[in-house]
Tab-separated table of C-alpha atoms in Angstrom:
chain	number	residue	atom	x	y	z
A	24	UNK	CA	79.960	-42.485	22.743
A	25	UNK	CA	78.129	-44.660	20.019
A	26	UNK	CA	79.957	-47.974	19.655
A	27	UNK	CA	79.748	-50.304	16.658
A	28	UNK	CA	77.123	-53.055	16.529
A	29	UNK	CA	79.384	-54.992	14.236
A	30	UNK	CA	83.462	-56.540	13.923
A	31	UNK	CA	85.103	-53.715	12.167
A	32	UNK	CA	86.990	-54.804	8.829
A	33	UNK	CA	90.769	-55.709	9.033
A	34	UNK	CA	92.633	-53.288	7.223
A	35	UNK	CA	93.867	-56.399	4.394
A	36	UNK	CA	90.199	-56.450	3.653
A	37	UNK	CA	88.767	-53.161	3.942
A	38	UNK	CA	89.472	-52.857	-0.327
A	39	UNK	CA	86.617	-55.519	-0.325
A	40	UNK	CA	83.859	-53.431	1.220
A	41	UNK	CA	81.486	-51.610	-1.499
A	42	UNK	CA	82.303	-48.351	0.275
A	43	UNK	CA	85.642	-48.551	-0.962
A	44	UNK	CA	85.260	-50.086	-4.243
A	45	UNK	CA	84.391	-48.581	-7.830
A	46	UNK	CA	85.422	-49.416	-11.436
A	47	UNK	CA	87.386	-46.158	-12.694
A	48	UNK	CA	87.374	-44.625	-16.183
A	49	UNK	CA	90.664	-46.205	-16.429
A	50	UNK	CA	89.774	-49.618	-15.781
A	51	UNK	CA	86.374	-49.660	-17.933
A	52	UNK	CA	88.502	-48.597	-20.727
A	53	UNK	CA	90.851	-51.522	-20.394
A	54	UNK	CA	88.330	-53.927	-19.215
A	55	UNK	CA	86.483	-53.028	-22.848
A	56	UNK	CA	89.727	-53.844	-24.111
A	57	UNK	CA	90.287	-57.266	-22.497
A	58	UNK	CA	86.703	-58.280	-23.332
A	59	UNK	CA	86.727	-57.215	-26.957
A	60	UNK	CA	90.184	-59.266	-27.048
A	61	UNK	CA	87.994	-62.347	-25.292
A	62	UNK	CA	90.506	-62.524	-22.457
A	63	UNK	CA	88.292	-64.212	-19.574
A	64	UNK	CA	87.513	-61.687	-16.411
A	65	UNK	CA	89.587	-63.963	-14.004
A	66	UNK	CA	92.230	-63.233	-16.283
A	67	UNK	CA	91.889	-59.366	-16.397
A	68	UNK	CA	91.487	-59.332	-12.286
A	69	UNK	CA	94.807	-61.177	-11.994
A	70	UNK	CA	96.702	-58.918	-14.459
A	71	UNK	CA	95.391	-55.515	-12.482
A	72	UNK	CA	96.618	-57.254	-9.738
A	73	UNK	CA	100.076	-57.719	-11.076
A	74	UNK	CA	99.505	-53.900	-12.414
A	75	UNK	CA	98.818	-52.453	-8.887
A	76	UNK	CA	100.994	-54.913	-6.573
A	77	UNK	CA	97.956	-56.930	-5.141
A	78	UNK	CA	94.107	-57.096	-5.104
A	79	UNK	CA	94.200	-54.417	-1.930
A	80	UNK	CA	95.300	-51.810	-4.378
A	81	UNK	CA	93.128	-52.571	-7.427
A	82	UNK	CA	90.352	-50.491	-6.330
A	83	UNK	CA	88.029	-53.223	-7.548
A	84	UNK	CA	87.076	-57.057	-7.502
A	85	UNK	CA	86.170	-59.495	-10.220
A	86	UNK	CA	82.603	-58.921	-9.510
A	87	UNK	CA	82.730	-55.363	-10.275
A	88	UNK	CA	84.586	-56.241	-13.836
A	89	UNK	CA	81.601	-58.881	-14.378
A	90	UNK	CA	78.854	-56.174	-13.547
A	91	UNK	CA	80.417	-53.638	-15.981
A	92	UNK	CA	80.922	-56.068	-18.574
A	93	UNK	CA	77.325	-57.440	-18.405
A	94	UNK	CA	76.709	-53.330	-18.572
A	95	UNK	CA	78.592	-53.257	-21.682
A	96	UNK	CA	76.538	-56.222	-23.596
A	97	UNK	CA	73.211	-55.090	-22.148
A	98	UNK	CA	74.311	-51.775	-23.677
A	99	UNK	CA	75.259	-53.218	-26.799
A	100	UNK	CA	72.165	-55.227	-27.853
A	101	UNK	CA	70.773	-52.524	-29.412
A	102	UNK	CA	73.040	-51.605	-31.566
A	103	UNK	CA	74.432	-54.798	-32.708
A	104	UNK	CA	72.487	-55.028	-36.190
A	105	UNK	CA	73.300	-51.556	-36.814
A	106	UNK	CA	76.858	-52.347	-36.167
A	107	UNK	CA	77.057	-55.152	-37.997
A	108	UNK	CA	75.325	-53.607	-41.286
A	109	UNK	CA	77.743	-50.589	-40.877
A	110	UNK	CA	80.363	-53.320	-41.001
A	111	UNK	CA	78.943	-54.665	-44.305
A	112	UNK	CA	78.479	-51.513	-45.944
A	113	UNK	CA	81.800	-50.249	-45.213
A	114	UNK	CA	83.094	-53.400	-46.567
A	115	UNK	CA	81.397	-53.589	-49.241
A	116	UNK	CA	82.678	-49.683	-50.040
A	117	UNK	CA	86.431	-50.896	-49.953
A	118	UNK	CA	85.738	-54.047	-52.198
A	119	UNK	CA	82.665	-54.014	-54.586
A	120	UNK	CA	82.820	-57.848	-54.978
A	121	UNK	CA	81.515	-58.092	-51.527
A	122	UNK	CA	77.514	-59.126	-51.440
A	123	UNK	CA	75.390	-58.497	-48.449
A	124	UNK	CA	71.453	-57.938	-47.974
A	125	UNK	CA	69.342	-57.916	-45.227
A	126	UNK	CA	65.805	-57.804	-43.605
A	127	UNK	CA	63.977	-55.810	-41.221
A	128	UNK	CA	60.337	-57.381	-40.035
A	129	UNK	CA	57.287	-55.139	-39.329
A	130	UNK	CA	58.447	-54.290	-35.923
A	131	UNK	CA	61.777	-52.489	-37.428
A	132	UNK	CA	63.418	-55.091	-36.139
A	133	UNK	CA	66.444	-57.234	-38.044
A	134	UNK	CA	65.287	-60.530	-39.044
A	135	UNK	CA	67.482	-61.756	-41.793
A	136	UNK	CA	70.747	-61.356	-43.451
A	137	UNK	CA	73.445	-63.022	-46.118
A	138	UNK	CA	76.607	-62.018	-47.190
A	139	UNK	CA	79.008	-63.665	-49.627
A	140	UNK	CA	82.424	-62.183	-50.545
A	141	UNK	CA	84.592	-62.192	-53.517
A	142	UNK	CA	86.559	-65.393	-52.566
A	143	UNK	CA	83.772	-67.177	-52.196
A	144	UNK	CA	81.889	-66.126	-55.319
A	145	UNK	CA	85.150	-66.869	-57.313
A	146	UNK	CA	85.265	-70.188	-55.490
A	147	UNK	CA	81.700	-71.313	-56.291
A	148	UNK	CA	82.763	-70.626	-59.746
A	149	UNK	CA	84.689	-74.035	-59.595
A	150	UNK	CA	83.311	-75.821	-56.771
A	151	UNK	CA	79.846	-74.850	-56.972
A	152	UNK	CA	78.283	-77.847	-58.389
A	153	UNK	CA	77.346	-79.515	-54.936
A	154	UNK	CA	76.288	-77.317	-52.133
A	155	UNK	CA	75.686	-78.419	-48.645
A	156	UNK	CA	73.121	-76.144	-46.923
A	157	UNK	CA	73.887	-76.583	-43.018
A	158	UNK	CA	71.918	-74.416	-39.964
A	159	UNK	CA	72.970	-76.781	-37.166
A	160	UNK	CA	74.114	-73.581	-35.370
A	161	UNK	CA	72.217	-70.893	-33.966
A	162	UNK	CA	73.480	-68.327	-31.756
A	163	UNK	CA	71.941	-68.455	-28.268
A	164	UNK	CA	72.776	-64.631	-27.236
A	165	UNK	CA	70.253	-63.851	-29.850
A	166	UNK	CA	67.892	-66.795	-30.825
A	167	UNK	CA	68.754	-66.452	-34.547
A	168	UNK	CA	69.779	-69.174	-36.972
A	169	UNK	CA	73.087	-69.388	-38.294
A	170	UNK	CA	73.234	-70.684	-42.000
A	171	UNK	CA	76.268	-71.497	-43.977
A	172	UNK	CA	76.319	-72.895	-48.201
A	173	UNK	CA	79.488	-74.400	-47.737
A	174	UNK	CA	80.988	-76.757	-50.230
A	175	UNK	CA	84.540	-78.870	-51.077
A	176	UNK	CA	87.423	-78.143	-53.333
A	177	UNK	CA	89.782	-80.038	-55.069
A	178	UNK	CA	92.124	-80.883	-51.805
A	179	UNK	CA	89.440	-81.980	-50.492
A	180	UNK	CA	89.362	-78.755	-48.037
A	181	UNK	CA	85.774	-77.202	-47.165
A	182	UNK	CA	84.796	-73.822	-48.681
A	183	UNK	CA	82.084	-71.342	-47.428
A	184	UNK	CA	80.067	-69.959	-50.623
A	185	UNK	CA	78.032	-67.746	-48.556
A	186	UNK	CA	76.699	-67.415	-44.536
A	187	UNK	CA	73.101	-66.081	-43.454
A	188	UNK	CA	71.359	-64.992	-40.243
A	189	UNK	CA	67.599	-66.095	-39.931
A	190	UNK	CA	65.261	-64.991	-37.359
A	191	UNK	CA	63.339	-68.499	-37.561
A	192	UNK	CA	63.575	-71.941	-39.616
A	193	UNK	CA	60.055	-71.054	-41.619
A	194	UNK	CA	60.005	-72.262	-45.129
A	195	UNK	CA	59.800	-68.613	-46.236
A	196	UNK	CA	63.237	-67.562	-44.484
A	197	UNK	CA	65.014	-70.333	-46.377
A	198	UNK	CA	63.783	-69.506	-49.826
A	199	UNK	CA	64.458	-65.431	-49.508
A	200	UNK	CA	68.198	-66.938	-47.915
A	201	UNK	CA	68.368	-69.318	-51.132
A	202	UNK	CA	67.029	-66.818	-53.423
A	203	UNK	CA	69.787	-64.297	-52.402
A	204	UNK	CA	72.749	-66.907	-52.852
A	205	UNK	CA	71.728	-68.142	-56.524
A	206	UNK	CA	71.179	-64.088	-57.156
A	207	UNK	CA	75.033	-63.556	-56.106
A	208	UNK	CA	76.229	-66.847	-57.453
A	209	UNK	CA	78.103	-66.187	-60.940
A	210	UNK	CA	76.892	-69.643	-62.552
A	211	UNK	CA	73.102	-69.954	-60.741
A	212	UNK	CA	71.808	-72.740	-58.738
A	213	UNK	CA	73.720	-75.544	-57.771
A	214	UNK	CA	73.197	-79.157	-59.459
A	215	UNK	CA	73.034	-80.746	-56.090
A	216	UNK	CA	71.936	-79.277	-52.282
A	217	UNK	CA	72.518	-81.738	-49.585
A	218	UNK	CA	70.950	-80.933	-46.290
A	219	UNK	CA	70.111	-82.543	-43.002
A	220	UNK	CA	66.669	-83.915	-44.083
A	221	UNK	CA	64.946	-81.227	-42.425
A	222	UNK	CA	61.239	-81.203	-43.935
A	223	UNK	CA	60.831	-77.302	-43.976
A	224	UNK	CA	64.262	-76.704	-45.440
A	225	UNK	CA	63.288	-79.346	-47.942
A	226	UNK	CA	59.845	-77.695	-48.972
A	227	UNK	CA	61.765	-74.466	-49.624
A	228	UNK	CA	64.741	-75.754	-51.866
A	229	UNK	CA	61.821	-77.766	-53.891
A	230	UNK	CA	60.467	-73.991	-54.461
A	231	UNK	CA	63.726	-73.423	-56.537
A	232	UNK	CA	62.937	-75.081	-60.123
A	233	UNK	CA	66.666	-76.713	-61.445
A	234	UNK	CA	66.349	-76.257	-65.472
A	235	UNK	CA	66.853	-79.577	-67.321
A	236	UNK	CA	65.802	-81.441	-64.694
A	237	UNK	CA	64.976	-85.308	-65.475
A	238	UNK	CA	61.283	-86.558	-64.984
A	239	UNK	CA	60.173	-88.887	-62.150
A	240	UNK	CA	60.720	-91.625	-64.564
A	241	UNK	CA	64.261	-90.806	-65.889
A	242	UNK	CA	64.836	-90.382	-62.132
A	243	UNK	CA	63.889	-93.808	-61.486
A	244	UNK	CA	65.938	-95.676	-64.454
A	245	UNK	CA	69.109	-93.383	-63.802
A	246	UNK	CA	69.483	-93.833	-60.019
A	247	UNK	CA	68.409	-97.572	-60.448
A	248	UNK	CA	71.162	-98.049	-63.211
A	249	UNK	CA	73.802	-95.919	-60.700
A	250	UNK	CA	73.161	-98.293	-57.872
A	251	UNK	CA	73.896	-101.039	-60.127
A	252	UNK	CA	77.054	-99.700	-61.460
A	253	UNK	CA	78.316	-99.421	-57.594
A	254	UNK	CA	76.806	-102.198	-56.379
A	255	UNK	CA	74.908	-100.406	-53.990
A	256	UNK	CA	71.716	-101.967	-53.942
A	257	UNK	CA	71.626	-103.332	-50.307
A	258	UNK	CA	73.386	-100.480	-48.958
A	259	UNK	CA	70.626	-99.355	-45.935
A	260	UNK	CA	71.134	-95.269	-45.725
A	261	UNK	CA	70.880	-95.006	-49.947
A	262	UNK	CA	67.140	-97.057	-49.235
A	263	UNK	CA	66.316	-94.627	-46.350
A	264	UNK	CA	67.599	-92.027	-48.542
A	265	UNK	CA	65.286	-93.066	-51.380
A	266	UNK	CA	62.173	-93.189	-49.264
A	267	UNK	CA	62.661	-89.802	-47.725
A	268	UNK	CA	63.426	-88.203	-51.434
């Protein structure tokens, strides 16, 4: 008789051998569920738990519901841009105030994006005079800059005007992201566009030619006579802010 060459599993944990484990139809379907609702994996495992009246009847363990869900992103990588501009396009369908355009690079592969809806465009209407141009945030799952034109209203609340995706921080992605918000805008370019002193993002707003704009010397006399008027000329960051101008 052949005899085992290893301890045979206890019958409380023979659910936790691979032999006797799988993810059914079922479960994907919920655990797509759960993850589309964000509800953390340790979560989900405790709740089929619950379900089934204990882990030895689940079928599964946690690590199976992390494989399939890493299944499920890998999955849906490449069809993320298409889903997204199928979300634009159907939106835009249902409201035509809705504004969205996007790139594709050389490879066929999406590079660039804005989108500004009607509350926003009615909103820069009133508010639209000073613009703050922020891409502190990027999104690591797929390397790509997130932009927002965000500005302030009259309770002093802050307003998104518009929101971009760009593939890289190159002066030529900011001026086709700027280009496509004063396109959309209902009253044009902004009088003012505060940023976060980066030098590319700088290079491309000075691309964008403001009509009626002063000379270097009205410039001069005008912000020299402001800084009087407040009393502002020893404040440090307004001299920093004049050398970097």
């Amino acid at each position: 008789m052949e005899s085992h060459n290893h301890p045979l599993s206890t019958p409380s944990n023979v659910h936790l051998l691979q032999s006797h484990r799988s993810v059914s139809a079922a479960k994907k379907a919920l655990t797509q569920q759960f993850s589309e609702a964000n509800v953390p994996t340790c979560q989900q495992i405790r709740l089929l738990e619950i379900e089934y009246g204990g882990s030895e009847h689940v079928g599964c363990t946690e690590i199976d519901l992390r494989n399939f869900e890493r299944e499920l992103k890998d999955e849906q990588k490449g069809i993320d841009a298409e889903t997204l501009i199928e979300l634009f396009a159907s939106e835009k369908e249902n409201n035509s105030g809705f504004f969205f355009k996007y790139e594709i690079d050389s490879e066929n592969i999406f590079s660039s994006c804005f989108w500004a809806d009607v509350v926003s465009r009615r909103a820069y209407s009133s508010f639209g005079d000073v613009v703050v141009f922020d891409t502190t945030y990027n999104t690591n799952k797929y390397g790509m800059i997130f932009a927002r034109l965000i500005g302030v209203n009259h309770n002093h609340q802050t307003i998104v005007f518009g929101c971009g995706f760009l593939s890289d921080e190159k002066t030529e992605s900011f001026v086709w992201l700027l280009n496509k918000f004063i396109e959309v805008m209902p009253t044009g370019a902004p009088n003012v566009i505060i940023t976060y002193q980066d030098p590319v993002m700088t290079k491309a707003i000075a691309q964008h030619v403001i009509e009626n704009s002063t000379t270097p010397d009205e410039f001069e006399s005008s912000g020299e006579e402001a800084m009087k008027c407040a009393k502002l000329e020893r404040n440090d960051w307004l001299k920093l802010m004049y050398e970097l101008r």
